[in-house]
C-alpha positions as protocol buffer text, in pm:
chain_id: "A"
residue {
  index: 1
  type: ARG
  ca { x: 6578 y: 3129 z: 2726 }
}
residue {
  index: 2
  type: ALA
  ca { x: 6738 y: 2852 z: 2507 }
}
residue {
  index: 3
  type: PRO
  ca { x: 6515 y: 2655 z: 2301 }
}
residue {
  index: 4
  type: CYS
  ca { x: 6422 y: 2311 z: 2416 }
}
residue {
  index: 5
  type: PRO
  ca { x: 6481 y: 2050 z: 2151 }
}
residue {
  index: 6
  type: GLU
  ca { x: 6263 y: 1783 z: 2329 }
}
residue {
  index: 7
  type: CYS
  ca { x: 5991 y: 2050 z: 2348 }
}
residue {
  index: 8
  type: GLU
  ca { x: 6025 y: 2135 z: 1987 }
}
residue {
  index: 9
  type: ALA
  ca { x: 6008 y: 1766 z: 1905 }
}
residue {
  index: 10
  type: GLY
  ca { x: 5708 y: 1718 z: 2110 }
}
residue {
  index: 11
  type: GLU
  ca { x: 5531 y: 2036 z: 1932 }
}
residue {
  index: 12
  type: ALA
  ca { x: 5620 y: 1878 z: 1604 }
}
residue {
  index: 13
  type: ARG
  ca { x: 5462 y: 1541 z: 1682 }
}
residue {
  index: 14
  type: ARG
  ca { x: 5146 y: 1692 z: 1793 }
}
residue {
  index: 15
  type: ALA
  ca { x: 5127 y: 1908 z: 1495 }
}
residue {
  index: 16
  type: ARG
  ca { x: 5188 y: 1610 z: 1284 }
}
residue {
  index: 17
  type: ARG
  ca { x: 4927 y: 1399 z: 1475 }
}
residue {
  index: 18
  type: GLN
  ca { x: 4682 y: 1672 z: 1414 }
}
residue {
  index: 19
  type: VAL
  ca { x: 4736 y: 1695 z: 1057 }
}
residue {
  index: 20
  type: ASP
  ca { x: 4710 y: 1304 z: 1037 }
}
residue {
  index: 21
  type: GLU
  ca { x: 4376 y: 1331 z: 1219 }
}
residue {
  index: 22
  type: ASN
  ca { x: 4233 y: 1609 z: 987 }
}
residue {
  index: 23
  type: THR
  ca { x: 4344 y: 1408 z: 690 }
}
residue {
  index: 24
  type: ALA
  ca { x: 4180 y: 1090 z: 811 }
}
residue {
  index: 25
  type: ALA
  ca { x: 3867 y: 1289 z: 883 }
}
residue {
  index: 26
  type: LEU
  ca { x: 3848 y: 1440 z: 544 }
}
residue {
  index: 27
  type: ASN
  ca { x: 3915 y: 1105 z: 379 }
}
residue {
  index: 28
  type: SER
  ca { x: 3633 y: 949 z: 579 }
}
residue {
  index: 29
  type: LYS
  ca { x: 3410 y: 1241 z: 467 }
}
residue {
  index: 30
  type: TRP
  ca { x: 3502 y: 1213 z: 117 }
}
residue {
  index: 31
  type: GLN
  ca { x: 3451 y: 840 z: 130 }
}
residue {
  index: 32
  type: GLN
  ca { x: 3102 y: 898 z: 279 }
}
residue {
  index: 33
  type: LEU
  ca { x: 3002 y: 1144 z: 13 }
}
residue {
  index: 34
  type: ARG
  ca { x: 3122 y: 928 z: -252 }
}
residue {
  index: 35
  type: GLU
  ca { x: 2907 y: 642 z: -106 }
}
residue {
  index: 36
  type: GLN
  ca { x: 2601 y: 871 z: -71 }
}
residue {
  index: 37
  type: ARG
  ca { x: 2642 y: 982 z: -419 }
}
residue {
  index: 38
  type: SER
  ca { x: 2676 y: 642 z: -557 }
}
residue {
  index: 39
  type: SER
  ca { x: 2338 y: 527 z: -357 }
}
residue {
  index: 40
  type: MET
  ca { x: 2164 y: 844 z: -504 }
}
residue {
  index: 41
  type: GLU
  ca { x: 2291 y: 776 z: -861 }
}
residue {
  index: 42
  type: ALA
  ca { x: 2162 y: 398 z: -863 }
}
residue {
  index: 43
  type: ARG
  ca { x: 1831 y: 521 z: -718 }
}
residue {
  index: 44
  type: LEU
  ca { x: 1805 y: 801 z: -974 }
}
residue {
  index: 45
  type: ALA
  ca { x: 1897 y: 568 z: -1260 }
}
residue {
  index: 46
  type: SER
  ca { x: 1610 y: 332 z: -1138 }
}
residue {
  index: 47
  type: LEU
  ca { x: 1361 y: 601 z: -1122 }
}
residue {
  index: 48
  type: ILE
  ca { x: 1439 y: 759 z: -1483 }
}
residue {
  index: 49
  type: GLU
  ca { x: 1430 y: 384 z: -1627 }
}
residue {
  index: 50
  type: LEU
  ca { x: 1071 y: 357 z: -1471 }
}
residue {
  index: 51
  type: ARG
  ca { x: 980 y: 700 z: -1594 }
}
residue {
  index: 52
  type: ASP
  ca { x: 1130 y: 650 z: -1967 }
}
residue {
  index: 53
  type: SER
  ca { x: 936 y: 306 z: -1980 }
}
residue {
  index: 54
  type: TYR
  ca { x: 618 y: 481 z: -1855 }
}
residue {
  index: 55
  type: GLU
  ca { x: 604 y: 226 z: -1577 }
}
residue {
  index: 56
  type: GLY
  ca { x: 275 y: 285 z: -1357 }
}
residue {
  index: 57
  type: PHE
  ca { x: 51 y: 396 z: -1641 }
}
residue {
  index: 58
  type: ALA
  ca { x: -221 y: 212 z: -1801 }
}
residue {
  index: 59
  type: VAL
  ca { x: -128 y: -22 z: -2085 }
}
residue {
  index: 60
  type: GLY
  ca { x: -252 y: 168 z: -2375 }
}
residue {
  index: 61
  type: VAL
  ca { x: -62 y: 470 z: -2261 }
}
residue {
  index: 62
  type: ARG
  ca { x: 253 y: 277 z: -2252 }
}
residue {
  index: 63
  type: ALA
  ca { x: 186 y: 149 z: -2595 }
}
residue {
  index: 64
  type: VAL
  ca { x: 139 y: 479 z: -2737 }
}
residue {
  index: 65
  type: MET
  ca { x: 437 y: 646 z: -2563 }
}
residue {
  index: 66
  type: MET
  ca { x: 680 y: 359 z: -2660 }
}
residue {
  index: 67
  type: ALA
  ca { x: 539 y: 404 z: -3015 }
}
residue {
  index: 68
  type: LYS
  ca { x: 623 y: 776 z: -2998 }
}
residue {
  index: 69
  type: GLN
  ca { x: 968 y: 693 z: -2880 }
}
residue {
  index: 70
  type: ARG
  ca { x: 1020 y: 462 z: -3156 }
}
residue {
  index: 71
  type: ASP
  ca { x: 896 y: 715 z: -3417 }
}
residue {
  index: 72
  type: PHE
  ca { x: 596 y: 534 z: -3534 }
}
residue {
  index: 73
  type: PRO
  ca { x: 411 y: 706 z: -3814 }
}
residue {
  index: 74
  type: GLY
  ca { x: 129 y: 936 z: -3683 }
}
residue {
  index: 75
  type: MET
  ca { x: 273 y: 991 z: -3345 }
}
residue {
  index: 76
  type: THR
  ca { x: 426 y: 1301 z: -3386 }
}
residue {
  index: 77
  type: GLY
  ca { x: 133 y: 1521 z: -3216 }
}
residue {
  index: 78
  type: ILE
  ca { x: 159 y: 1312 z: -2898 }
}
residue {
  index: 79
  type: ILE
  ca { x: 269 y: 1522 z: -2594 }
}
residue {
  index: 80
  type: GLY
  ca { x: 238 y: 1282 z: -2315 }
}
residue {
  index: 81
  type: PRO
  ca { x: 13 y: 1154 z: -2023 }
}
residue {
  index: 82
  type: VAL
  ca { x: -101 y: 1384 z: -1771 }
}
residue {
  index: 83
  type: GLY
  ca { x: 82 y: 1240 z: -1490 }
}
residue {
  index: 84
  type: ASP
  ca { x: 407 y: 1285 z: -1681 }
}
residue {
  index: 85
  type: VAL
  ca { x: 358 y: 1655 z: -1774 }
}
residue {
  index: 86
  type: ILE
  ca { x: 256 y: 1820 z: -1432 }
}
residue {
  index: 87
  type: ALA
  ca { x: 418 y: 1885 z: -1097 }
}
residue {
  index: 88
  type: THR
  ca { x: 305 y: 1983 z: -757 }
}
residue {
  index: 89
  type: GLU
  ca { x: 456 y: 2037 z: -423 }
}
residue {
  index: 90
  type: LYS
  ca { x: 499 y: 1728 z: -216 }
}
residue {
  index: 91
  type: GLN
  ca { x: 218 y: 1824 z: 62 }
}
residue {
  index: 92
  type: PHE
  ca { x: -26 y: 1820 z: -247 }
}
residue {
  index: 93
  type: GLU
  ca { x: 60 y: 1505 z: -418 }
}
residue {
  index: 94
  type: HIS
  ca { x: -198 y: 1290 z: -259 }
}
residue {
  index: 95
  type: ALA
  ca { x: -469 y: 1553 z: -334 }
}
residue {
  index: 96
  type: ILE
  ca { x: -378 y: 1609 z: -697 }
}
residue {
  index: 97
  type: GLU
  ca { x: -350 y: 1245 z: -767 }
}
residue {
  index: 98
  type: ALA
  ca { x: -674 y: 1160 z: -592 }
}
residue {
  index: 99
  type: ALA
  ca { x: -845 y: 1449 z: -784 }
}
residue {
  index: 100
  type: LEU
  ca { x: -714 y: 1310 z: -1120 }
}
residue {
  index: 101
  type: GLY
  ca { x: -796 y: 946 z: -1048 }
}
residue {
  index: 102
  type: GLY
  ca { x: -774 y: 742 z: -1363 }
}
residue {
  index: 103
  type: ASN
  ca { x: -757 y: 1072 z: -1564 }
}
residue {
  index: 104
  type: ILE
  ca { x: -395 y: 1085 z: -1466 }
}
residue {
  index: 105
  type: ASN
  ca { x: -356 y: 843 z: -1766 }
}
residue {
  index: 106
  type: ASN
  ca { x: -514 y: 1086 z: -2011 }
}
residue {
  index: 107
  type: VAL
  ca { x: -278 y: 1163 z: -2305 }
}
residue {
  index: 108
  type: ILE
  ca { x: -245 y: 1513 z: -2405 }
}
residue {
  index: 109
  type: VAL
  ca { x: -201 y: 1568 z: -2788 }
}
residue {
  index: 110
  type: GLU
  ca { x: -148 y: 1858 z: -3011 }
}
residue {
  index: 111
  type: THR
  ca { x: -470 y: 1810 z: -3225 }
}
residue {
  index: 112
  type: ALA
  ca { x: -785 y: 1580 z: -3254 }
}
residue {
  index: 113
  type: ASP
  ca { x: -612 y: 1440 z: -3565 }
}
residue {
  index: 114
  type: ALA
  ca { x: -320 y: 1331 z: -3369 }
}
residue {
  index: 115
  type: ALA
  ca { x: -573 y: 1158 z: -3118 }
}
residue {
  index: 116
  type: LYS
  ca { x: -745 y: 984 z: -3427 }
}
residue {
  index: 117
  type: ALA
  ca { x: -406 y: 851 z: -3543 }
}
residue {
  index: 118
  type: ALA
  ca { x: -316 y: 712 z: -3205 }
}
residue {
  index: 119
  type: ILE
  ca { x: -660 y: 552 z: -3156 }
}
residue {
  index: 120
  type: THR
  ca { x: -604 y: 386 z: -3511 }
}
residue {
  index: 121
  type: PHE
  ca { x: -262 y: 254 z: -3370 }
}
residue {
  index: 122
  type: LEU
  ca { x: -423 y: 118 z: -3063 }
}
residue {
  index: 123
  type: LYS
  ca { x: -708 y: -54 z: -3257 }
}
residue {
  index: 124
  type: GLU
  ca { x: -481 y: -198 z: -3522 }
}
residue {
  index: 125
  type: ASN
  ca { x: -244 y: -344 z: -3236 }
}
residue {
  index: 126
  type: ARG
  ca { x: -503 y: -415 z: -2989 }
}
residue {
  index: 127
  type: ALA
  ca { x: -299 y: -239 z: -2757 }
}
residue {
  index: 128
  type: GLY
  ca { x: -546 y: -75 z: -2526 }
}
residue {
  index: 129
  type: ARG
  ca { x: -792 y: 212 z: -2472 }
}
residue {
  index: 130
  type: VAL
  ca { x: -680 y: 570 z: -2404 }
}
residue {
  index: 131
  type: THR
  ca { x: -854 y: 888 z: -2350 }
}
residue {
  index: 132
  type: PHE
  ca { x: -681 y: 1169 z: -2544 }
}
residue {
  index: 133
  type: LEU
  ca { x: -706 y: 1563 z: -2465 }
}
residue {
  index: 134
  type: PRO
  ca { x: -654 y: 1750 z: -2795 }
}
residue {
  index: 135
  type: LEU
  ca { x: -528 y: 2103 z: -2723 }
}
residue {
  index: 136
  type: ASP
  ca { x: -733 y: 2220 z: -3036 }
}
residue {
  index: 137
  type: THR
  ca { x: -1056 y: 2101 z: -2903 }
}
residue {
  index: 138
  type: ILE
  ca { x: -1045 y: 2081 z: -2540 }
}
residue {
  index: 139
  type: ARG
  ca { x: -1271 y: 2332 z: -2360 }
}
residue {
  index: 140
  type: PRO
  ca { x: -1222 y: 2385 z: -1970 }
}
residue {
  index: 141
  type: SER
  ca { x: -1494 y: 2567 z: -1776 }
}
residue {
  index: 142
  type: ARG
  ca { x: -1558 y: 2684 z: -1433 }
}
residue {
  index: 143
  type: VAL
  ca { x: -1842 y: 2625 z: -1199 }
}
residue {
  index: 144
  type: GLU
  ca { x: -1992 y: 2883 z: -960 }
}
residue {
  index: 145
  type: GLU
  ca { x: -2017 y: 2644 z: -638 }
}
residue {
  index: 146
  type: VAL
  ca { x: -1618 y: 2674 z: -635 }
}
residue {
  index: 147
  type: MET
  ca { x: -1602 y: 3027 z: -627 }
}
residue {
  index: 148
  type: ASN
  ca { x: -1874 y: 3057 z: -343 }
}
residue {
  index: 149
  type: LEU
  ca { x: -1694 y: 2824 z: -101 }
}
residue {
  index: 150
  type: GLN
  ca { x: -1329 y: 2990 z: -143 }
}
residue {
  index: 151
  type: GLY
  ca { x: -1190 y: 3121 z: 196 }
}
residue {
  index: 152
  type: LYS
  ca { x: -1437 y: 2899 z: 424 }
}
residue {
  index: 153
  type: ARG
  ca { x: -1304 y: 2705 z: 708 }
}
residue {
  index: 154
  type: GLY
  ca { x: -1084 y: 2393 z: 593 }
}
residue {
  index: 155
  type: ILE
  ca { x: -1065 y: 2484 z: 227 }
}
residue {
  index: 156
  type: ILE
  ca { x: -708 y: 2524 z: 101 }
}
residue {
  index: 157
  type: GLY
  ca { x: -787 y: 2641 z: -253 }
}
residue {
  index: 158
  type: LEU
  ca { x: -853 y: 2525 z: -625 }
}
residue {
  index: 159
  type: ALA
  ca { x: -673 y: 2223 z: -709 }
}
residue {
  index: 160
  type: ILE
  ca { x: -573 y: 2374 z: -1034 }
}
residue {
  index: 161
  type: ASP
  ca { x: -385 y: 2654 z: -861 }
}
residue {
  index: 162
  type: TYR
  ca { x: -150 y: 2391 z: -692 }
}
residue {
  index: 163
  type: VAL
  ca { x: -39 y: 2217 z: -1010 }
}
residue {
  index: 164
  type: GLN
  ca { x: 257 y: 2347 z: -1242 }
}
residue {
  index: 165
  type: CYS
  ca { x: 290 y: 2272 z: -1609 }
}
residue {
  index: 166
  type: GLU
  ca { x: 371 y: 2421 z: -1943 }
}
residue {
  index: 167
  type: ALA
  ca { x: 140 y: 2721 z: -2029 }
}
residue {
  index: 168
  type: LYS
  ca { x: 5 y: 2560 z: -2346 }
}
residue {
  index: 169
  type: LEU
  ca { x: -89 y: 2240 z: -2153 }
}
residue {
  index: 170
  type: MET
  ca { x: -298 y: 2428 z: -1895 }
}
residue {
  index: 171
  type: PRO
  ca { x: -645 y: 2396 z: -2074 }
}
residue {
  index: 172
  type: ALA
  ca { x: -619 y: 2019 z: -2059 }
}
residue {
  index: 173
  type: ILE
  ca { x: -530 y: 2033 z: -1694 }
}
residue {
  index: 174
  type: GLN
  ca { x: -818 y: 2281 z: -1630 }
}
residue {
  index: 175
  type: TYR
  ca { x: -1051 y: 2065 z: -1805 }
}
residue {
  index: 176
  type: LEU
  ca { x: -974 y: 1778 z: -1564 }
}
residue {
  index: 177
  type: LEU
  ca { x: -944 y: 1984 z: -1219 }
}
residue {
  index: 178
  type: TYR
  ca { x: -1191 y: 2287 z: -1276 }
}
residue {
  index: 179
  type: ASN
  ca { x: -1457 y: 2157 z: -1049 }
}
residue {
  index: 180
  type: THR
  ca { x: -1207 y: 2048 z: -772 }
}
residue {
  index: 181
  type: LEU
  ca { x: -1135 y: 2213 z: -443 }
}
residue {
  index: 182
  type: ILE
  ca { x: -857 y: 2101 z: -200 }
}
residue {
  index: 183
  type: VAL
  ca { x: -945 y: 2066 z: 169 }
}
residue {
  index: 184
  type: GLU
  ca { x: -753 y: 1983 z: 478 }
}
residue {
  index: 185
  type: THR
  ca { x: -924 y: 1692 z: 611 }
}
residue {
  index: 186
  type: ILE
  ca { x: -1203 y: 1421 z: 559 }
}
residue {
  index: 187
  type: ASP
  ca { x: -1397 y: 1604 z: 835 }
}
residue {
  index: 188
  type: ASP
  ca { x: -1382 y: 1938 z: 652 }
}
residue {
  index: 189
  type: ALA
  ca { x: -1517 y: 1764 z: 334 }
}
residue {
  index: 190
  type: ILE
  ca { x: -1780 y: 1600 z: 501 }
}
residue {
  index: 191
  type: ARG
  ca { x: -1887 y: 1915 z: 696 }
}
residue {
  index: 192
  type: ILE
  ca { x: -1895 y: 2106 z: 356 }
}
residue {
  index: 193
  type: ALA
  ca { x: -2117 y: 1840 z: 195 }
}
residue {
  index: 194
  type: ARG
  ca { x: -2362 y: 1836 z: 484 }
}
residue {
  index: 195
  type: GLN
  ca { x: -2387 y: 2209 z: 502 }
}
residue {
  index: 196
  type: GLU
  ca { x: -2390 y: 2325 z: 137 }
}
residue {
  index: 197
  type: SER
  ca { x: -2676 y: 2226 z: -99 }
}
residue {
  index: 198
  type: ARG
  ca { x: -2431 y: 2240 z: -410 }
}
residue {
  index: 199
  type: PHE
  ca { x: -2062 y: 2199 z: -381 }
}
residue {
  index: 200
  type: PRO
  ca { x: -1781 y: 2085 z: -617 }
}
residue {
  index: 201
  type: ARG
  ca { x: -1562 y: 1781 z: -590 }
}
residue {
  index: 202
  type: LEU
  ca { x: -1355 y: 1803 z: -257 }
}
residue {
  index: 203
  type: VAL
  ca { x: -1019 y: 1627 z: -215 }
}
residue {
  index: 204
  type: THR
  ca { x: -810 y: 1607 z: 96 }
}
residue {
  index: 205
  type: LEU
  ca { x: -444 y: 1642 z: 158 }
}
residue {
  index: 206
  type: ASP
  ca { x: -454 y: 1265 z: 244 }
}
residue {
  index: 207
  type: GLY
  ca { x: -622 y: 1179 z: -85 }
}
residue {
  index: 208
  type: GLU
  ca { x: -1003 y: 1133 z: 10 }
}
residue {
  index: 209
  type: VAL
  ca { x: -1250 y: 1250 z: -236 }
}
residue {
  index: 210
  type: VAL
  ca { x: -1609 y: 1367 z: -176 }
}
residue {
  index: 211
  type: THR
  ca { x: -1793 y: 1391 z: -500 }
}
residue {
  index: 212
  type: PRO
  ca { x: -2073 y: 1654 z: -563 }
}
residue {
  index: 213
  type: ALA
  ca { x: -2330 y: 1376 z: -539 }
}
residue {
  index: 214
  type: GLY
  ca { x: -2207 y: 1300 z: -190 }
}
residue {
  index: 215
  type: ALA
  ca { x: -1995 y: 973 z: -243 }
}
residue {
  index: 216
  type: VAL
  ca { x: -1693 y: 933 z: -23 }
}
residue {
  index: 217
  type: THR
  ca { x: -1383 y: 757 z: -156 }
}
residue {
  index: 218
  type: GLY
  ca { x: -1058 y: 678 z: 62 }
}
residue {
  index: 219
  type: GLY
  ca { x: -809 y: 441 z: 200 }
}
residue {
  index: 220
  type: ARG
  ca { x: -470 y: 286 z: 131 }
}
residue {
  index: 221
  type: THR
  ca { x: -354 y: -43 z: -15 }
}
residue {
  index: 222
  type: GLN
  ca { x: -115 y: -274 z: 168 }
}
residue {
  index: 223
  type: ARG
  ca { x: 170 y: -216 z: -66 }
}
residue {
  index: 224
  type: GLU
  ca { x: 98 y: 139 z: -196 }
}
residue {
  index: 225
  type: SER
  ca { x: 378 y: 258 z: -403 }
}
residue {
  index: 226
  type: GLN
  ca { x: 503 y: 610 z: -468 }
}
residue {
  index: 227
  type: GLY
  ca { x: 267 y: 794 z: -681 }
}
residue {
  index: 228
  type: LEU
  ca { x: 354 y: 919 z: -1050 }
}
residue {
  index: 229
  type: LEU
  ca { x: 374 y: 1272 z: -931 }
}
residue {
  index: 230
  type: GLY
  ca { x: 607 y: 1173 z: -651 }
}
residue {
  index: 231
  type: ARG
  ca { x: 849 y: 1001 z: -872 }
}
residue {
  index: 232
  type: THR
  ca { x: 881 y: 1325 z: -1095 }
}
residue {
  index: 233
  type: ALA
  ca { x: 958 y: 1525 z: -799 }
}
residue {
  index: 234
  type: GLU
  ca { x: 1204 y: 1282 z: -651 }
}
residue {
  index: 235
  type: ILE
  ca { x: 1395 y: 1245 z: -977 }
}
residue {
  index: 236
  type: GLU
  ca { x: 1432 y: 1634 z: -971 }
}
residue {
  index: 237
  type: GLU
  ca { x: 1530 y: 1644 z: -619 }
}
residue {
  index: 238
  type: LEU
  ca { x: 1788 y: 1351 z: -655 }
}
residue {
  index: 239
  type: GLU
  ca { x: 1942 y: 1525 z: -977 }
}
residue {
  index: 240
  type: GLY
  ca { x: 1995 y: 1837 z: -764 }
}
residue {
  index: 241
  type: LYS
  ca { x: 2162 y: 1642 z: -477 }
}
residue {
  index: 242
  type: VAL
  ca { x: 2386 y: 1438 z: -712 }
}
residue {
  index: 243
  type: GLN
  ca { x: 2516 y: 1765 z: -871 }
}
residue {
  index: 244
  type: GLN
  ca { x: 2558 y: 1934 z: -526 }
}
residue {
  index: 245
  type: THR
  ca { x: 2757 y: 1625 z: -392 }
}
residue {
  index: 246
  type: GLY
  ca { x: 2964 y: 1613 z: -701 }
}
residue {
  index: 247
  type: LYS
  ca { x: 3061 y: 1987 z: -646 }
}
residue {
  index: 248
  type: THR
  ca { x: 3148 y: 1907 z: -259 }
}
residue {
  index: 249
  type: ILE
  ca { x: 3362 y: 1615 z: -358 }
}
C-alpha cells in the first residue's frame, strides 16, 4: 500500500506533541526539585547557624563555646555540651531530653584542669555558671533496681542504650543516664512506681519523668520549640536530602 502523506504528517505531529509534553513535564519536575532544594538549603543554613552559635543552650555554655571558637587561652580541652555531642532516634528524643533535663547543658571536657580553666574564664567575665564533666575524673555507676525491672511490661530499656556518641564520651553520658529507664507511657511509669519498693528514674516516650522518690513531671509549653537533639537530627537529615536532590537534578 502506498504511504499516505497526511497520515505520516499526523504521526509526526503526534510524536512532536508527545516530545513537547514530556519536555514540559521534565522541566516542571526540574523546577520543582530546584525549589525544594532551595527551601531545604535555606532551612539547613538556619539550623546550622543556630547550632554553631549554640542557640538554645544556657548562657554560660554559649560563653564557653564561643570562647573556644575564638581560641581563647585555656579552652583547648573543651569538647562540647551534652546536647551537641549525642544523638538518638526520633522516637526517643522526648525521652532522652526529659531524662537529661538541665544536664543537657553540661559541658564535657578532656580533664579537670580544663574545667578549672573554663570556670576561671566564667568568673572573670561574669559569664554564667556551667557544670563540667571531665573525662579523667568522671565515674559512672549502675544500680541494681534498673536491672531488676528490665523486661517487665511497659519497659522499653535503659536510656543509655538509646543514645549514640563517640566512645570516649560514653562515661560522661553514662554518669548522667545510668539510673534511667525508658517506659512507654505515663501509666506504665505510675504503675511501676506503685508496684515496686525501689525503682530508678522512669521517663516516657512523651517526655514525662517519675523520679525514684515518686515525683511526677510532665507537660508542654505553648510555644515549645524543637529540642536540641531534634535540631541535630534534622541537620543530618536535610544534608542527606540536599545531596540526593542535587544528584537527581
